[in-house]
PDB file of C-alpha atoms in Angstrom:
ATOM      1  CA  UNK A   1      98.051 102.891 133.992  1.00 55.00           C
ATOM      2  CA  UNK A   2      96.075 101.529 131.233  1.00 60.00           C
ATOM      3  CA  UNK A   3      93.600 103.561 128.916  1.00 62.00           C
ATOM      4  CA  UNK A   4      90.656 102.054 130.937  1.00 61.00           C
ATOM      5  CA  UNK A   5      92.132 102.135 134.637  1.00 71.00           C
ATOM      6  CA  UNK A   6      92.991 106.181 133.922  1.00 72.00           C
ATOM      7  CA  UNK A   7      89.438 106.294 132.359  1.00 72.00           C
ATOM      8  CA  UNK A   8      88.177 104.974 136.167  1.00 78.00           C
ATOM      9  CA  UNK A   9      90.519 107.110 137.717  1.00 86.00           C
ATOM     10  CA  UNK A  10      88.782 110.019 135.945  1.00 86.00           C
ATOM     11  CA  UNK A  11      85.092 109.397 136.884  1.00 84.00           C
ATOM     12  CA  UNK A  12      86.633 108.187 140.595  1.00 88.00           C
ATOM     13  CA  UNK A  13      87.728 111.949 140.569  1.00 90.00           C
ATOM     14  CA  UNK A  14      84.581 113.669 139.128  1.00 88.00           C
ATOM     15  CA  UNK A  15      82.551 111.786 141.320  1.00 88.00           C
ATOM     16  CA  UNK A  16      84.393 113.109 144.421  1.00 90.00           C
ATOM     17  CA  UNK A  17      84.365 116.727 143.248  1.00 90.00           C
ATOM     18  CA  UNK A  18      80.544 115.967 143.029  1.00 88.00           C
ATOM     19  CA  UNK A  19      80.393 114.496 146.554  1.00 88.00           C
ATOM     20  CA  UNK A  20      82.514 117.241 147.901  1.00 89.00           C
ATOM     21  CA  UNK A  21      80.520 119.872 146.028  1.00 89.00           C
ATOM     22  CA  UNK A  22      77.513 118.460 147.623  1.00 86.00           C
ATOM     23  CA  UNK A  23      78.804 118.706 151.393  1.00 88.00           C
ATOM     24  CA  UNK A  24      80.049 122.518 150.608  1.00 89.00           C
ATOM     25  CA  UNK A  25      76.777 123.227 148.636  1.00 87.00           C
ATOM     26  CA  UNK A  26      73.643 121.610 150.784  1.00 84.00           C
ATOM     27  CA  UNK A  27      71.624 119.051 150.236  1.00 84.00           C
ATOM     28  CA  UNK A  28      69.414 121.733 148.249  1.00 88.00           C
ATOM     29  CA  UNK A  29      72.098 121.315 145.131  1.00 86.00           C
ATOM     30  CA  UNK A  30      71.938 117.894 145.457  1.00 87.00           C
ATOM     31  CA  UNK A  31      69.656 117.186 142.636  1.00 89.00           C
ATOM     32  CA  UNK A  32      71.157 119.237 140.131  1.00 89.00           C
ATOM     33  CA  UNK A  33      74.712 117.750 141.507  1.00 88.00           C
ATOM     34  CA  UNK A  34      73.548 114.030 140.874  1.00 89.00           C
ATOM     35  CA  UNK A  35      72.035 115.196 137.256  1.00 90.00           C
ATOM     36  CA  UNK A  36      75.522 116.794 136.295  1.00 89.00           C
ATOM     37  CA  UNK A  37      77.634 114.008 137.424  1.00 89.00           C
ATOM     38  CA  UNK A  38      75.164 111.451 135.430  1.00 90.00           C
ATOM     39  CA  UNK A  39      75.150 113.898 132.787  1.00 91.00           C
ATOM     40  CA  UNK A  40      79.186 113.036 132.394  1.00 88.00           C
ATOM     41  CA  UNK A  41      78.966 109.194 133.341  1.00 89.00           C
ATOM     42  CA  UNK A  42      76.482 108.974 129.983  1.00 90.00           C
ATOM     43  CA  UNK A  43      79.246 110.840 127.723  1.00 90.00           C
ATOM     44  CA  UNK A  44      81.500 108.826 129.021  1.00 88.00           C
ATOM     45  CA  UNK A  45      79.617 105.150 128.294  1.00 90.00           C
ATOM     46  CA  UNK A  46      78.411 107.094 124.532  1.00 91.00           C
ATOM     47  CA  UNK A  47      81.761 107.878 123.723  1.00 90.00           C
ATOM     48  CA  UNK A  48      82.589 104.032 124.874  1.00 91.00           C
ATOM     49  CA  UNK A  49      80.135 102.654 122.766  1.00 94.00           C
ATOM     50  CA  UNK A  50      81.253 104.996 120.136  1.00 95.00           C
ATOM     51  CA  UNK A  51      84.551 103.920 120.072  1.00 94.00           C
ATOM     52  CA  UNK A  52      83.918 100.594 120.083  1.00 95.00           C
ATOM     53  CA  UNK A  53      80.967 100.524 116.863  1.00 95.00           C
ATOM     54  CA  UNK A  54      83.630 102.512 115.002  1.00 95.00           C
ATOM     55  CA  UNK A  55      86.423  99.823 115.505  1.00 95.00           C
ATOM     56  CA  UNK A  56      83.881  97.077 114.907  1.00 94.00           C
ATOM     57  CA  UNK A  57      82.693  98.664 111.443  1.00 93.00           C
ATOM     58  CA  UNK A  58      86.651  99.432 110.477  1.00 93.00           C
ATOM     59  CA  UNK A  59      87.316  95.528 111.681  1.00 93.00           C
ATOM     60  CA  UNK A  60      84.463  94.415 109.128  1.00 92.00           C
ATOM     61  CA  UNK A  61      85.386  96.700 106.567  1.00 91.00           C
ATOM     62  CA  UNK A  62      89.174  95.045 106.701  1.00 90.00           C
ATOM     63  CA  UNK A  63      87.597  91.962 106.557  1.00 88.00           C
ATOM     64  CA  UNK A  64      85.001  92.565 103.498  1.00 86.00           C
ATOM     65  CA  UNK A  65      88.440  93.803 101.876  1.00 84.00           C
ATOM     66  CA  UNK A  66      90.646  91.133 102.883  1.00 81.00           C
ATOM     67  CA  UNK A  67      87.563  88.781 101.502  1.00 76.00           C
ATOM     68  CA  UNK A  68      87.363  90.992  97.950  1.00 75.00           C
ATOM     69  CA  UNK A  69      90.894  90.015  97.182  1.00 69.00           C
ATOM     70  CA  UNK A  70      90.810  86.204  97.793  1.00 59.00           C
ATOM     71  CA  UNK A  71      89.820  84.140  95.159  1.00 56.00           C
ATOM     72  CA  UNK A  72      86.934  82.589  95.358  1.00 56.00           C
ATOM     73  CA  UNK A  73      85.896  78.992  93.971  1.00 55.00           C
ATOM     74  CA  UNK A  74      82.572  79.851  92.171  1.00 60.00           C
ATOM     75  CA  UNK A  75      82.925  76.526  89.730  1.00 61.00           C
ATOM     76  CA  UNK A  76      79.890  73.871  90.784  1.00 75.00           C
ATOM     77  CA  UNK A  77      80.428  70.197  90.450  1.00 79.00           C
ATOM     78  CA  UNK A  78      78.659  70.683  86.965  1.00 82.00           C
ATOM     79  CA  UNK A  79      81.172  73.194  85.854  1.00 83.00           C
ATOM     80  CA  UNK A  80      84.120  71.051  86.202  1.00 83.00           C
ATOM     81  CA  UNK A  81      82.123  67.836  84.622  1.00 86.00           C
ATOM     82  CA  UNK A  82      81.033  69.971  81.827  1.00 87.00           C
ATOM     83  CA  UNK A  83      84.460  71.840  81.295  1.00 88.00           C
ATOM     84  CA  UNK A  84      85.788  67.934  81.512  1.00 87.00           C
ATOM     85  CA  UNK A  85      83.318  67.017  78.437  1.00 90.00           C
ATOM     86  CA  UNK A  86      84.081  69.589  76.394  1.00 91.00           C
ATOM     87  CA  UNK A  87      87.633  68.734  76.810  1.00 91.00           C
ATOM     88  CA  UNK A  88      87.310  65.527  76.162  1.00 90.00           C
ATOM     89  CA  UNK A  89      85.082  66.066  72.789  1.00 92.00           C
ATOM     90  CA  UNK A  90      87.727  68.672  71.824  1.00 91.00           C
ATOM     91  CA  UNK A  91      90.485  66.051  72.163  1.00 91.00           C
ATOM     92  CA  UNK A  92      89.349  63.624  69.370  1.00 91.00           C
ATOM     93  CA  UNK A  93      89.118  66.413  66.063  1.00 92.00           C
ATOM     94  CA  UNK A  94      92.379  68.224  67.765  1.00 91.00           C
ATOM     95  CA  UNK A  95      94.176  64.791  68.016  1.00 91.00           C
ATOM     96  CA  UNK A  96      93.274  63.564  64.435  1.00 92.00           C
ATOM     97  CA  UNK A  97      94.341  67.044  63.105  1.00 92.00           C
ATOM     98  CA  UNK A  98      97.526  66.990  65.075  1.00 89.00           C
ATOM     99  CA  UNK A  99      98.540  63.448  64.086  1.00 89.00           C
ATOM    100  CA  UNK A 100      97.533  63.621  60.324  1.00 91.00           C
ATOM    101  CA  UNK A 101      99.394  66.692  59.566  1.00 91.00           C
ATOM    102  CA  UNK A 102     102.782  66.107  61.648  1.00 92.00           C
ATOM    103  CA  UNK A 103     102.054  62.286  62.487  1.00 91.00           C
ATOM    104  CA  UNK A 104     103.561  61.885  66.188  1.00 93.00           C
ATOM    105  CA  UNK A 105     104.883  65.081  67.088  1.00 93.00           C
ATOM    106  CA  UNK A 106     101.539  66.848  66.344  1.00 92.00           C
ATOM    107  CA  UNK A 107     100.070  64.373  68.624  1.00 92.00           C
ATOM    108  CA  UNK A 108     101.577  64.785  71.249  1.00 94.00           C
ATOM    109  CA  UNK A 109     101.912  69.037  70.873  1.00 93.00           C
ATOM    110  CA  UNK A 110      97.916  68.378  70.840  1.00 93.00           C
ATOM    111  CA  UNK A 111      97.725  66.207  73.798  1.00 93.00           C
ATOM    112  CA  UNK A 112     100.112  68.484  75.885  1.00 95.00           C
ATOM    113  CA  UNK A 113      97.489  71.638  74.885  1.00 92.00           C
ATOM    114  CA  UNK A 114      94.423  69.532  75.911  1.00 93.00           C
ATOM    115  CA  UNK A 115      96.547  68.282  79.103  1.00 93.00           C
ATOM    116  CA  UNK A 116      97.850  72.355  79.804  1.00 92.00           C
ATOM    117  CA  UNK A 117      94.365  73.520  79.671  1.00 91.00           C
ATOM    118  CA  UNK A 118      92.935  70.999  82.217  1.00 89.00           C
ATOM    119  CA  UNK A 119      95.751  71.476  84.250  1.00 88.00           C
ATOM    120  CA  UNK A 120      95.264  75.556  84.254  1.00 88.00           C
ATOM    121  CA  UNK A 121      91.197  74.650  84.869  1.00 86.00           C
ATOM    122  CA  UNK A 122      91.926  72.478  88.316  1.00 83.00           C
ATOM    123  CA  UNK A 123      94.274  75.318  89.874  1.00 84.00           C
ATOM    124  CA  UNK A 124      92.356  77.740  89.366  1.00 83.00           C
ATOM    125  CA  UNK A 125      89.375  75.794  90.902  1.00 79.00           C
ATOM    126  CA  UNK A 126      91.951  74.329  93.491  1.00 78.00           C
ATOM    127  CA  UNK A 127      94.594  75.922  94.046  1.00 76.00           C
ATOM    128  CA  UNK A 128      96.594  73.510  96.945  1.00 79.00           C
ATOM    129  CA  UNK A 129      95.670  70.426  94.170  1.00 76.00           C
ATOM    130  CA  UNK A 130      99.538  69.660  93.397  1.00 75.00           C
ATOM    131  CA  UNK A 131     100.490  70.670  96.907  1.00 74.00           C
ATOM    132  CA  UNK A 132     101.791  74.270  96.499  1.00 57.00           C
ATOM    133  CA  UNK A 133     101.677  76.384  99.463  1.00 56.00           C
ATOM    134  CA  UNK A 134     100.757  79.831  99.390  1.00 54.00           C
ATOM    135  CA  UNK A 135     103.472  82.040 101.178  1.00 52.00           C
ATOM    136  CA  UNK A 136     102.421  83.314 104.266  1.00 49.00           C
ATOM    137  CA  UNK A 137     101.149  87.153 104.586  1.00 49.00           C
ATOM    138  CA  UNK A 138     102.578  87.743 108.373  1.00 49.00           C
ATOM    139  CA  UNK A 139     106.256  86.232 107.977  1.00 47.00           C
ATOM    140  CA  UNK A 140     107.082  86.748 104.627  1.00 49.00           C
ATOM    141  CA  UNK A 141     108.219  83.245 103.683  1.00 49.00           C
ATOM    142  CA  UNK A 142     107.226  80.143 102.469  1.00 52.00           C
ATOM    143  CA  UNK A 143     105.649  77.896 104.730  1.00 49.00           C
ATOM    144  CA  UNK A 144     107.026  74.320 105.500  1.00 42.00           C
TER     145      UNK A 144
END
């Protein structure tokens, strides 16, 4: 018997104690019978109603928690363009420095910062860009 079939099962019973009441008692007791036995039937939908507000507020409060951990993109269009700029403005004084002190190997050790950075800037504002998968939370592995 499920929670809900031993829940009708319940006010099946009460409301035959009440109806059985009522033929020993008199119609006089009727009144006060009916008022007792809807007295229980409203506990019984409050309590319902109850349960279910309090499993709806714990549902949203693992969601607003599940949602607080997850990163969120907050970069605009103009972020990325303007982080993309300043890069690129960056690149010309860091490449000049870079080749006139060590010629070709300071080049390239400036090109592979300027190239690090950018790449760091896109995952973290996309983070599926290159085609990594996050591992899944409910089997543990890696996802094909």
């Amino acid at each position: 018997m499920t929670g809900m079939d031993a829940r009708d099962a319940d006010l099946k019973r009460e409301l035959d104690a009440t109806l059985h009441a009522r033929r020993d008692l008199g119609e006089e007791y009727e009144p006060a019978l009916v008022e007792s036995f809807l007295e229980k039937v409203d506990q019984r939908i409050d309590g319902a109603v109850e349960r279910r507000v309090r499993r709806q507020l714990a549902e949203q409060q693992m969601q607003t928690a599940r949602d607080s951990r997850s990163p969120r993109v907050t970069d605009s269009w103009g972020e990325r363009f303007g982080f993309a700029i300043v890069s690129l403005v960056l690149a010309v004084p860091l490449s000049a420095i870079g080749g006139g002190v060590a010629r070709l190997p300071g080049l390239l050790v400036a090109w592979a910062g300027i190239v690090g950075v950018n790449v760091v800037q896109a995952l973290r504002t996309n983070p599926n860009l290159f085609g990594r998968r996050r591992s899944s939370s409910q089997d543990g592995g890696w996802e094909d």
